Amino acid sequence: MIDPLPRYGLVLDGAEVASGAWMDVTDPATGLAFAQVAAATAADVSQAVNSARAAVVGWRVTPPLERGQAIARFARALDAEAGRIAELIHREEGKPLGEAQAEVARACEVVHHFAAEAERVWTTFLPAGGQGRGSEIRPDGIGVVAAITPWNFPVALVIWKLAPALAAGCCVVVKPAQEAPLAARAVCELANRSGLPPGVVNCVTGDGPSVGKALATHPGVDKVAFTGSRRVAEIIAGWASPRLKALSLELGGHGPLVVLDDADLDVAVDVAISQGYANAGQACYSVNRVLVPRALERAFVERFRTRMADVVLGPMATDRGLVRHRDLLADARAHGAQVEGGDDLDGSRVAPALVTGAGPGVRLVDEEPFTPIVAVMPYKDVPEAIAEANRPDYGLVGYVCGQDLRRAADVAHAIECGTVVINGWRVVVPYAPYSGWRGSGIGCELGRPGLEAFIRWQHVRVLA
Ligand code: NAD
């Protein structure tokens, strides 16, 4: 007899709860199911939201210092279980183990950061006339947050919402992507095991159109914090607006790397390789277009090609990704662009691709590829490079390489992206905001603004 697959229930009100149905979780490397998670019903979603609503009454008035201590315990629990959580990511999403470990390590840093930030959610008082009269200006948690997240960074993108929301005094219902729900669910379970009061962190697993919809439209949700595709963001924004829910949307990007004529080409190639092919290109911060001065194009491409030969990618997380990779490269060829690499390897993996000779009108330089494709595009002068960097309707992460840091910073300021990295590739730090400009989203995560995104302000004016 074949052993049944391990099953993981919903996380509701501090307990693990089964639902009426189960969904398979598959390993993208083999295409085989290795576990099952509960497929939540609308009633389960309501129960999760209601338990968060009940919990938020106490959590929002828990003194910030105590909230900070509770979040710090959660951070330590996550540190202790980091290896297990990384294994889950590796298995369900296909990310190489080292990348999965790095994702969890960075996520732990974010929780530690917001544990400390929780203590700095200050109330201020401006006296006017003595005897307790004046203005009390107090931050209050926005309430119950629905965190709806994608599969490509299944833990990081939950933590970017969960940690600041908890610090602000909110309670959260997490809805991870159905393709990779286990690690996110395990994080929510850990939050409960580390001693957060029941109902403060809940997790409902299931698909987008039913579970995601039930959560995003639930009247008990005050804010929807969404990361994912533009298509789904527009649907969610459509639901949120008549209900006047607060909303943050973190969407895809089309990362430009502007290589200036004084750039160290080895650094530029390093940035393009590491950010072009991280997570098999399935990253919102990917480098998708490398803009190089015409005179340096050949030297850049030669060095890039040498480095690309050594890149080994993990499996694509979904069959959709495999098909998309093929389609984008076919479209580029049909437009006369040159494609190197990019072959299908073993049914789940693809080779990284380098594309030259692609311009506007070719899909992969107009639309977020979300597969391991880097296009190299020559430019005549810096204004032309900046115009190309800002051409597609995305504005998440851009990159600049150049040794004159003042000029590089001027170029960074002209790139319409929420984040621009100069001469390197570590994009995210807990203390700085991460935000999508233009078609890449609304609102921001991380940093002080990422904490204030979960706060509403109250002015109590004591007149007499
Ligand atoms: P997706 O939009 O398909 O899914 C995201 C989440 O929304 C999942 O949990 C899904 O189940 C849910 N969902 C799907 N349909 C829904 C519906 N009708 N109603 C409610 N919820 C629904 O995105 P994806 O394919 O999982 O992720 C890829 C996208 O995410 C890419 O565009 C990528 O660039 C973007 N992304 C952005 C960031 C960022 O921080 N800006 C980070 C990572 C990924």
Short mmCIF file of C-alpha atoms and ligand atoms in Angstrom, two decimals:
data_model
loop_
_atom_site.label_atom_id
_atom_site.label_comp_id
_atom_site.label_asym_id
_atom_site.label_seq_id
_atom_site.Cartn_x
_atom_site.Cartn_y
_atom_site.Cartn_z
CA MET A 1 0.00 0.00 0.00
CA ILE A 2 1.24 3.49 -0.85
CA ASP A 3 1.69 5.76 2.16
CA PRO A 4 -0.81 8.63 2.13
CA LEU A 5 0.67 12.07 1.51
CA PRO A 6 1.21 14.20 4.61
CA ARG A 7 -1.64 16.67 5.08
CA TYR A 8 -1.51 20.21 6.42
CA GLY A 9 -4.60 21.97 7.69
CA LEU A 10 -5.59 25.62 7.88
CA VAL A 11 -4.23 27.80 10.69
CA LEU A 12 -7.30 29.25 12.36
CA ASP A 13 -7.52 30.91 15.73
CA GLY A 14 -4.25 29.40 16.91
CA ALA A 15 -5.05 25.82 15.89
CA GLU A 16 -4.57 23.56 12.91
CA VAL A 17 -7.96 22.85 11.33
CA ALA A 18 -8.87 20.46 8.52
CA SER A 19 -11.24 21.53 5.80
CA GLY A 20 -13.67 19.53 3.66
CA ALA A 21 -11.25 19.09 0.77
CA TRP A 22 -7.52 18.77 0.12
CA MET A 23 -5.25 19.96 -2.69
CA ASP A 24 -2.03 18.39 -3.86
CA VAL A 25 1.26 20.25 -3.54
CA THR A 26 3.68 19.17 -6.26
CA ASP A 27 7.44 19.21 -6.57
CA PRO A 28 8.19 21.13 -9.78
CA ALA A 29 11.36 19.09 -10.33
CA THR A 30 9.38 15.86 -10.67
CA GLY A 31 5.83 17.01 -11.25
CA LEU A 32 4.79 14.63 -8.43
CA ALA A 33 2.61 15.46 -5.46
CA PHE A 34 4.42 15.16 -2.13
CA ALA A 35 1.90 16.69 0.29
CA GLN A 36 -1.62 18.01 0.54
CA VAL A 37 -3.01 21.21 2.03
CA ALA A 38 -6.51 22.06 3.03
CA ALA A 39 -8.61 23.75 0.37
CA ALA A 40 -10.42 26.39 2.42
CA THR A 41 -14.11 27.08 1.91
CA ALA A 42 -15.80 30.46 2.13
CA ALA A 43 -16.92 29.46 5.64
CA ASP A 44 -13.28 28.76 6.63
CA VAL A 45 -12.27 32.17 5.29
CA SER A 46 -15.03 33.79 7.35
CA GLN A 47 -13.88 31.93 10.43
CA ALA A 48 -10.31 33.14 9.87
CA VAL A 49 -11.41 36.74 9.41
CA ASN A 50 -13.69 36.56 12.42
CA SER A 51 -10.94 35.18 14.64
CA ALA A 52 -8.64 37.97 13.44
CA ARG A 53 -11.38 40.50 14.19
CA ALA A 54 -11.81 39.12 17.69
CA ALA A 55 -8.04 39.10 18.29
CA VAL A 56 -7.43 42.61 17.00
CA VAL A 57 -9.46 44.10 19.84
CA GLY A 58 -6.73 43.11 22.30
CA TRP A 59 -3.70 43.16 19.99
CA ARG A 60 -4.11 46.76 18.87
CA VAL A 61 -4.06 47.98 22.50
CA THR A 62 -1.27 45.69 23.63
CA PRO A 63 1.52 48.09 24.64
CA PRO A 64 3.97 48.46 21.73
CA LEU A 65 6.82 47.20 23.91
CA GLU A 66 4.99 43.95 24.59
CA ARG A 67 4.05 43.62 20.94
CA GLY A 68 7.70 44.05 20.07
CA GLN A 69 8.72 41.34 22.53
CA ALA A 70 6.13 38.93 21.11
CA ILE A 71 7.32 39.59 17.55
CA ALA A 72 10.93 39.07 18.70
CA ARG A 73 9.95 35.63 20.05
CA PHE A 74 8.45 34.86 16.66
CA ALA A 75 11.69 36.02 14.99
CA ARG A 76 13.74 33.68 17.19
CA ALA A 77 11.39 30.78 16.44
CA LEU A 78 11.83 31.47 12.74
CA ASP A 79 15.64 31.58 13.15
CA ALA A 80 15.50 28.20 14.85
CA GLU A 81 13.35 26.61 12.15
CA ALA A 82 14.96 28.36 9.18
CA GLY A 83 16.43 25.16 7.77
CA ARG A 84 13.11 23.32 7.76
CA ILE A 85 11.28 26.26 6.17
CA ALA A 86 13.95 26.60 3.46
CA GLU A 87 13.60 22.87 2.64
CA LEU A 88 9.87 23.40 2.15
CA ILE A 89 10.46 26.31 -0.24
CA HIS A 90 13.03 24.29 -2.16
CA ARG A 91 10.63 21.37 -2.50
CA GLU A 92 7.42 23.18 -3.40
CA GLU A 93 8.79 26.01 -5.53
CA GLY A 94 11.92 24.43 -7.02
CA LYS A 95 14.29 27.19 -5.91
CA PRO A 96 17.82 25.84 -5.30
CA LEU A 97 18.32 25.16 -1.59
CA GLY A 98 20.95 27.88 -1.17
CA GLU A 99 18.57 30.51 -2.61
CA ALA A 100 15.77 29.21 -0.38
CA GLN A 101 18.03 29.47 2.69
CA ALA A 102 18.94 33.02 1.72
CA GLU A 103 15.25 33.89 1.35
CA VAL A 104 14.48 32.64 4.85
CA ALA A 105 17.56 34.29 6.37
CA ARG A 106 16.53 37.66 4.88
CA ALA A 107 12.96 37.12 6.06
CA CYS A 108 14.22 36.51 9.62
CA GLU A 109 16.06 39.84 9.46
CA VAL A 110 12.80 41.53 8.50
CA VAL A 111 10.97 40.06 11.50
CA HIS A 112 13.76 41.14 13.87
CA HIS A 113 13.67 44.61 12.35
CA PHE A 114 9.93 45.05 12.87
CA ALA A 115 10.12 43.59 16.38
CA ALA A 116 12.33 46.57 17.17
CA GLU A 117 10.19 48.97 15.13
CA ALA A 118 7.11 47.92 17.13
CA GLU A 119 8.60 49.71 20.13
CA ARG A 120 8.81 52.92 18.12
CA VAL A 121 5.12 53.23 17.29
CA TRP A 122 4.93 56.44 19.29
CA THR A 123 1.94 58.41 20.45
CA THR A 124 2.72 62.13 20.65
CA PHE A 125 1.05 64.75 22.79
CA LEU A 126 1.10 68.44 22.04
CA PRO A 127 -0.02 70.32 25.16
CA ALA A 128 -2.28 73.34 24.75
CA GLY A 129 -3.29 75.28 27.81
CA GLY A 130 -2.15 72.77 30.48
CA GLN A 131 -4.21 70.45 32.69
CA GLY A 132 -4.18 67.62 30.14
CA ARG A 133 -5.49 69.82 27.36
CA GLY A 134 -3.97 69.51 23.92
CA SER A 135 -3.66 67.10 21.03
CA GLU A 136 -2.97 63.42 21.39
CA ILE A 137 -1.84 62.05 18.04
CA ARG A 138 -1.94 58.29 18.16
CA PRO A 139 -1.13 55.57 15.67
CA ASP A 140 -3.68 52.76 15.60
CA GLY A 141 -3.43 49.48 13.71
CA ILE A 142 -5.54 49.59 10.58
CA GLY A 143 -7.34 46.41 11.71
CA VAL A 144 -7.58 43.06 9.93
CA VAL A 145 -5.23 42.56 7.00
CA ALA A 146 -5.61 40.05 4.19
CA ALA A 147 -2.14 39.14 2.91
CA ILE A 148 -2.41 37.55 -0.54
CA THR A 149 0.94 36.39 -1.88
CA PRO A 150 2.54 34.68 -4.91
CA TRP A 151 4.68 31.55 -5.12
CA ASN A 152 8.03 32.95 -6.22
CA PHE A 153 9.18 34.13 -2.77
CA PRO A 154 6.62 32.29 -0.70
CA VAL A 155 8.05 33.22 2.71
CA ALA A 156 9.62 36.63 2.12
CA LEU A 157 6.46 38.13 0.68
CA VAL A 158 4.33 36.91 3.58
CA ILE A 159 6.84 38.25 6.10
CA TRP A 160 7.04 41.69 4.44
CA LYS A 161 3.35 42.06 5.25
CA LEU A 162 3.05 40.06 8.43
CA ALA A 163 5.92 41.58 10.42
CA PRO A 164 5.04 45.29 9.96
CA ALA A 165 1.33 44.56 10.28
CA LEU A 166 1.89 42.88 13.66
CA ALA A 167 4.16 45.72 14.76
CA ALA A 168 1.44 48.23 13.89
CA GLY A 169 -1.16 46.31 15.93
CA CYS A 170 -2.97 44.54 13.09
CA CYS A 171 -4.10 40.92 12.86
CA VAL A 172 -3.55 39.02 9.65
CA VAL A 173 -5.10 36.34 7.47
CA VAL A 174 -2.51 34.99 5.04
CA LYS A 175 -3.54 33.46 1.71
CA PRO A 176 -0.43 31.97 0.12
CA ALA A 177 -0.25 30.91 -3.51
CA GLN A 178 -1.71 27.50 -4.19
CA GLU A 179 1.46 26.47 -6.06
CA ALA A 180 3.62 26.90 -2.94
CA PRO A 181 1.55 27.11 0.25
CA LEU A 182 3.53 24.94 2.68
CA ALA A 183 6.37 27.22 3.77
CA ALA A 184 4.05 30.21 4.23
CA ARG A 185 1.63 28.08 6.19
CA ALA A 186 4.48 26.74 8.35
CA VAL A 187 5.53 30.33 9.11
CA CYS A 188 2.00 31.14 10.31
CA GLU A 189 1.96 28.02 12.46
CA LEU A 190 5.30 29.08 13.97
CA ALA A 191 3.95 32.53 14.72
CA ASN A 192 1.26 30.86 16.80
CA ARG A 193 3.62 28.38 18.45
CA SER A 194 5.94 31.22 19.42
CA GLY A 195 3.21 32.62 21.64
CA LEU A 196 1.29 35.20 19.64
CA PRO A 197 -2.28 35.24 20.88
CA PRO A 198 -4.72 32.99 18.94
CA GLY A 199 -6.29 34.73 15.96
CA VAL A 200 -3.49 37.26 15.50
CA VAL A 201 -2.03 35.21 12.63
CA ASN A 202 -4.22 32.90 10.52
CA CYS A 203 -3.60 31.11 7.25
CA VAL A 204 -6.12 29.92 4.68
CA THR A 205 -4.82 27.83 1.81
CA GLY A 206 -6.53 27.35 -1.51
CA ASP A 207 -6.87 28.81 -4.96
CA GLY A 208 -7.13 32.45 -5.96
CA PRO A 209 -10.52 32.72 -7.64
CA SER A 210 -12.41 31.18 -4.68
CA VAL A 211 -10.30 31.52 -1.49
CA GLY A 212 -8.49 34.71 -2.56
CA LYS A 213 -11.77 36.23 -3.65
CA ALA A 214 -13.62 35.24 -0.46
CA LEU A 215 -10.86 36.87 1.57
CA ALA A 216 -10.37 40.03 -0.47
CA THR A 217 -14.11 40.72 -0.56
CA HIS A 218 -14.82 39.82 3.07
CA PRO A 219 -16.46 42.74 4.92
CA GLY A 220 -14.33 42.02 8.00
CA VAL A 221 -11.09 42.79 6.18
CA ASP A 222 -9.82 46.36 6.51
CA LYS A 223 -6.81 46.16 4.22
CA VAL A 224 -5.77 43.92 1.35
CA ALA A 225 -2.00 43.64 1.00
CA PHE A 226 -1.41 41.90 -2.31
CA THR A 227 1.69 40.81 -4.18
CA GLY A 228 1.30 39.18 -7.56
CA SER A 229 0.32 39.82 -11.13
CA ARG A 230 -1.14 42.97 -12.60
CA ARG A 231 -4.11 40.97 -13.91
CA VAL A 232 -5.16 39.83 -10.43
CA ALA A 233 -4.27 43.21 -8.90
CA GLU A 234 -6.81 44.90 -11.16
CA ILE A 235 -9.49 42.43 -10.09
CA ILE A 236 -8.71 42.96 -6.40
CA ALA A 237 -8.58 46.74 -6.80
CA GLY A 238 -12.01 46.54 -8.43
CA TRP A 239 -13.40 44.74 -5.38
CA ALA A 240 -11.61 46.95 -2.87
CA SER A 241 -12.74 50.28 -4.26
CA PRO A 242 -16.54 50.03 -3.72
CA ARG A 243 -15.85 48.59 -0.26
CA LEU A 244 -13.33 51.39 0.49
CA LYS A 245 -10.71 48.95 1.74
CA ALA A 246 -7.12 50.07 2.14
CA LEU A 247 -4.95 48.46 -0.49
CA SER A 248 -1.33 47.81 -1.33
CA LEU A 249 -0.36 46.21 -4.63
CA GLU A 250 3.18 44.96 -5.24
CA LEU A 251 3.37 43.87 -8.85
CA GLY A 252 5.84 42.81 -11.48
CA GLY A 253 8.76 44.73 -12.92
CA HIS A 254 10.81 44.99 -16.07
CA GLY A 255 14.21 45.74 -14.60
CA PRO A 256 16.57 47.92 -16.63
CA LEU A 257 20.31 47.83 -15.94
CA VAL A 258 21.95 50.99 -17.29
CA VAL A 259 25.66 50.35 -17.87
CA LEU A 260 27.46 53.70 -18.08
CA ASP A 261 30.58 54.14 -20.21
CA ASP A 262 32.86 54.22 -17.13
CA ALA A 263 31.36 51.05 -15.63
CA ASP A 264 33.48 48.14 -14.48
CA LEU A 265 32.16 45.63 -17.01
CA ASP A 266 32.82 42.66 -14.72
CA VAL A 267 30.59 44.22 -12.07
CA ALA A 268 27.93 44.96 -14.68
CA VAL A 269 28.03 41.39 -15.98
CA ASP A 270 27.85 40.09 -12.42
CA VAL A 271 24.73 42.17 -11.75
CA ALA A 272 23.09 41.07 -15.01
CA ILE A 273 23.82 37.39 -14.44
CA SER A 274 22.83 37.25 -10.80
CA GLN A 275 19.69 39.35 -11.17
CA GLY A 276 18.73 38.09 -14.62
CA TYR A 277 18.75 34.46 -13.62
CA ALA A 278 18.02 34.42 -9.86
CA ASN A 279 15.18 32.02 -9.10
CA ALA A 280 15.26 30.98 -12.79
CA GLY A 281 14.17 34.50 -13.76
CA GLN A 282 11.02 34.25 -11.65
CA ALA A 283 11.77 37.33 -9.56
CA CYS A 284 10.03 40.68 -9.60
CA TYR A 285 13.41 42.45 -9.26
CA SER A 286 14.98 40.68 -12.24
CA VAL A 287 17.29 42.45 -14.66
CA ASN A 288 15.43 42.04 -17.94
CA ARG A 289 17.07 44.67 -20.18
CA VAL A 290 20.75 45.59 -20.09
CA LEU A 291 21.29 48.98 -21.70
CA VAL A 292 24.93 49.34 -22.80
CA PRO A 293 26.75 52.07 -24.75
CA ARG A 294 26.98 50.92 -28.36
CA ALA A 295 30.80 50.91 -28.18
CA LEU A 296 30.76 48.48 -25.22
CA GLU A 297 28.07 46.13 -26.45
CA ARG A 298 30.40 43.53 -27.94
CA ALA A 299 32.72 43.42 -24.90
CA PHE A 300 29.75 43.17 -22.56
CA VAL A 301 28.11 40.36 -24.53
CA GLU A 302 31.35 38.37 -24.74
CA ARG A 303 31.87 38.48 -20.98
CA PHE A 304 28.20 37.81 -20.33
CA ARG A 305 28.25 34.75 -22.61
CA THR A 306 31.23 33.29 -20.73
CA ARG A 307 29.49 33.71 -17.38
CA MET A 308 26.14 32.47 -18.70
CA ALA A 309 27.75 29.16 -19.71
CA ASP A 310 28.25 28.34 -16.02
CA VAL A 311 24.71 29.15 -14.87
CA VAL A 312 22.67 26.17 -13.71
CA LEU A 313 19.03 26.88 -12.98
CA GLY A 314 16.51 25.09 -10.83
CA PRO A 315 13.25 23.89 -12.35
CA MET A 316 10.64 26.40 -13.45
CA ALA A 317 8.00 26.52 -10.74
CA THR A 318 5.06 26.09 -13.09
CA ASP A 319 4.28 24.63 -16.52
CA ARG A 320 2.94 28.10 -17.41
CA GLY A 321 6.47 29.42 -16.94
CA LEU A 322 7.92 26.80 -19.28
CA VAL A 323 5.39 27.63 -21.99
CA ARG A 324 5.91 31.35 -21.54
CA HIS A 325 9.68 31.01 -21.86
CA ARG A 326 9.28 29.17 -25.16
CA ASP A 327 6.68 31.62 -26.47
CA LEU A 328 8.71 34.72 -25.63
CA LEU A 329 11.81 33.37 -27.34
CA ALA A 330 9.80 32.30 -30.41
CA ASP A 331 8.30 35.78 -30.61
CA ALA A 332 11.77 37.36 -30.38
CA ARG A 333 13.09 35.11 -33.17
CA ALA A 334 10.06 35.92 -35.31
CA HIS A 335 10.96 39.60 -34.94
CA GLY A 336 14.54 38.95 -36.11
CA ALA A 337 16.23 39.07 -32.69
CA GLN A 338 19.14 36.71 -31.91
CA VAL A 339 18.54 34.21 -29.13
CA GLU A 340 21.38 32.33 -27.45
CA GLY A 341 20.60 29.52 -25.00
CA GLY A 342 17.11 29.22 -23.60
CA ASP A 343 16.61 25.57 -24.59
CA ASP A 344 14.22 23.20 -22.85
CA LEU A 345 16.37 20.79 -20.86
CA ASP A 346 14.49 18.01 -19.15
CA GLY A 347 10.82 18.88 -19.12
CA SER A 348 11.08 21.07 -16.00
CA ARG A 349 14.25 23.11 -16.52
CA VAL A 350 15.34 25.57 -19.16
CA ALA A 351 18.71 27.05 -20.00
CA PRO A 352 19.21 30.78 -19.41
CA ALA A 353 18.70 32.90 -22.52
CA LEU A 354 20.52 35.94 -23.88
CA VAL A 355 18.71 38.00 -26.49
CA THR A 356 20.25 40.70 -28.69
CA GLY A 357 18.66 42.78 -31.42
CA ALA A 358 15.25 43.02 -29.68
CA GLY A 359 13.49 46.37 -29.52
CA PRO A 360 10.04 47.76 -28.70
CA GLY A 361 7.35 45.56 -30.16
CA VAL A 362 9.14 42.39 -29.08
CA ARG A 363 7.22 40.92 -26.19
CA LEU A 364 10.15 40.14 -23.93
CA VAL A 365 11.27 43.77 -23.81
CA ASP A 366 7.72 45.07 -23.46
CA GLU A 367 6.23 42.59 -20.95
CA GLU A 368 7.72 41.20 -17.75
CA PRO A 369 9.25 37.89 -18.94
CA PHE A 370 9.28 36.19 -15.52
CA THR A 371 11.53 33.53 -17.05
CA PRO A 372 15.36 33.50 -17.33
CA ILE A 373 15.81 35.89 -20.27
CA VAL A 374 18.18 38.85 -20.41
CA ALA A 375 18.02 41.21 -23.39
CA VAL A 376 21.02 43.40 -24.23
CA MET A 377 20.11 46.68 -25.94
CA PRO A 378 22.73 49.21 -27.13
CA TYR A 379 22.20 52.94 -26.62
CA LYS A 380 23.60 56.09 -28.23
CA ASP A 381 23.66 58.42 -25.23
CA VAL A 382 22.53 58.50 -21.61
CA PRO A 383 19.20 60.30 -22.26
CA GLU A 384 18.34 57.53 -24.73
CA ALA A 385 19.21 54.90 -22.11
CA ILE A 386 17.02 56.62 -19.52
CA ALA A 387 14.14 56.90 -21.98
CA GLU A 388 14.38 53.16 -22.70
CA ALA A 389 14.68 52.33 -18.99
CA ASN A 390 11.39 54.18 -18.38
CA ARG A 391 9.59 53.07 -21.55
CA PRO A 392 7.59 50.00 -20.41
CA ASP A 393 4.86 50.65 -17.85
CA TYR A 394 6.77 49.14 -14.93
CA GLY A 395 8.77 50.78 -12.16
CA LEU A 396 9.94 48.33 -9.55
CA VAL A 397 13.72 47.87 -9.50
CA GLY A 398 16.39 49.38 -11.75
CA TYR A 399 20.16 49.05 -11.73
CA VAL A 400 23.01 51.37 -12.72
CA CYS A 401 26.70 50.55 -13.11
CA GLY A 402 29.29 53.32 -13.35
CA GLN A 403 32.37 54.39 -11.44
CA ASP A 404 31.53 58.08 -11.17
CA LEU A 405 29.07 57.67 -8.32
CA ARG A 406 27.67 61.16 -8.64
CA ARG A 407 26.75 60.59 -12.28
CA ALA A 408 25.43 57.11 -11.48
CA ALA A 409 23.21 58.61 -8.77
CA ASP A 410 21.90 61.25 -11.22
CA VAL A 411 20.94 58.45 -13.60
CA ALA A 412 19.36 56.50 -10.72
CA HIS A 413 17.23 59.54 -9.86
CA ALA A 414 16.00 59.71 -13.45
CA ILE A 415 14.93 56.06 -13.48
CA GLU A 416 11.29 55.83 -12.47
CA CYS A 417 11.56 52.82 -10.18
CA GLY A 418 10.88 52.51 -6.46
CA THR A 419 14.35 50.99 -5.96
CA VAL A 420 17.55 51.57 -7.91
CA VAL A 421 20.76 49.72 -7.05
CA ILE A 422 24.16 51.10 -8.09
CA ASN A 423 27.10 48.75 -8.76
CA GLY A 424 25.66 45.68 -7.09
CA TRP A 425 22.68 43.50 -6.68
CA ARG A 426 21.53 43.24 -3.06
CA VAL A 427 18.16 44.96 -3.52
CA VAL A 428 16.18 44.54 -0.33
CA VAL A 429 17.03 45.64 3.19
CA PRO A 430 14.48 45.67 6.01
CA TYR A 431 14.92 49.36 6.84
CA ALA A 432 14.30 50.78 3.34
CA PRO A 433 10.97 50.93 1.51
CA TYR A 434 10.36 48.64 -1.42
CA SER A 435 7.71 49.98 -3.75
CA GLY A 436 6.46 49.58 -7.27
CA TRP A 437 6.01 52.83 -9.16
CA ARG A 438 3.69 53.28 -12.13
CA GLY A 439 2.40 49.90 -13.40
CA SER A 440 4.37 48.07 -10.70
CA GLY A 441 1.96 48.87 -7.94
CA ILE A 442 0.50 51.07 -5.26
CA GLY A 443 1.86 51.60 -1.77
CA CYS A 444 5.04 50.14 -0.37
CA GLU A 445 6.48 47.49 1.91
CA LEU A 446 9.40 47.49 4.37
CA GLY A 447 11.13 50.45 5.98
CA ARG A 448 9.27 53.01 8.05
CA PRO A 449 6.75 53.65 5.24
CA GLY A 450 6.08 49.89 5.15
CA LEU A 451 5.15 50.04 8.85
CA GLU A 452 3.03 53.17 8.49
CA ALA A 453 1.15 51.43 5.68
CA PHE A 454 -0.59 49.42 8.43
CA ILE A 455 -1.31 52.43 10.64
CA ARG A 456 -4.24 54.83 10.77
CA TRP A 457 -3.86 58.01 12.74
CA GLN A 458 -6.19 59.32 15.40
CA HIS A 459 -6.17 62.85 16.74
CA VAL A 460 -7.75 63.14 20.18
CA ARG A 461 -8.18 66.83 20.85
CA VAL A 462 -8.73 67.57 24.53
CA LEU A 463 -10.24 71.05 24.72
CA ALA A 464 -11.45 71.32 28.26
P1 NAD B 1 -0.93 35.83 -9.24
O1 NAD B 1 -1.42 37.21 -9.34
O2 NAD B 1 -1.43 34.82 -10.19
O3 NAD B 1 -1.22 35.24 -7.78
C1 NAD B 1 -0.90 35.94 -6.60
C2 NAD B 1 -1.85 35.55 -5.49
O4 NAD B 1 -3.17 35.98 -5.85
C3 NAD B 1 -1.95 34.05 -5.25
O5 NAD B 1 -2.10 33.81 -3.86
C4 NAD B 1 -3.22 33.67 -5.98
O6 NAD B 1 -3.82 32.49 -5.49
C5 NAD B 1 -4.08 34.88 -5.73
N1 NAD B 1 -5.15 35.05 -6.72
C6 NAD B 1 -5.17 34.63 -8.01
N2 NAD B 1 -6.35 34.94 -8.59
C7 NAD B 1 -7.07 35.58 -7.65
C8 NAD B 1 -8.36 36.16 -7.66
N3 NAD B 1 -9.16 36.14 -8.75
N4 NAD B 1 -8.79 36.74 -6.53
C9 NAD B 1 -8.01 36.80 -5.43
N5 NAD B 1 -6.79 36.26 -5.36
C10 NAD B 1 -6.32 35.66 -6.46
O7 NAD B 1 0.65 35.98 -9.31
P2 NAD B 1 1.77 34.86 -9.39
O8 NAD B 1 1.79 34.28 -10.76
O9 NAD B 1 1.65 33.92 -8.24
O10 NAD B 1 3.07 35.78 -9.13
C11 NAD B 1 3.80 36.35 -10.13
C12 NAD B 1 3.69 37.86 -10.15
O11 NAD B 1 3.99 38.43 -8.88
C13 NAD B 1 4.71 38.44 -11.09
O12 NAD B 1 4.16 39.48 -11.87
C14 NAD B 1 5.76 39.01 -10.14
O13 NAD B 1 6.59 39.99 -10.69
C15 NAD B 1 4.91 39.52 -9.04
N6 NAD B 1 5.72 39.75 -7.84
C16 NAD B 1 5.86 41.03 -7.36
C17 NAD B 1 6.66 41.26 -6.23
C18 NAD B 1 6.81 42.64 -5.64
O14 NAD B 1 7.23 42.74 -4.50
N7 NAD B 1 6.51 43.70 -6.34
C19 NAD B 1 7.31 40.20 -5.62
C20 NAD B 1 7.16 38.93 -6.17
C21 NAD B 1 6.34 38.70 -7.26
#
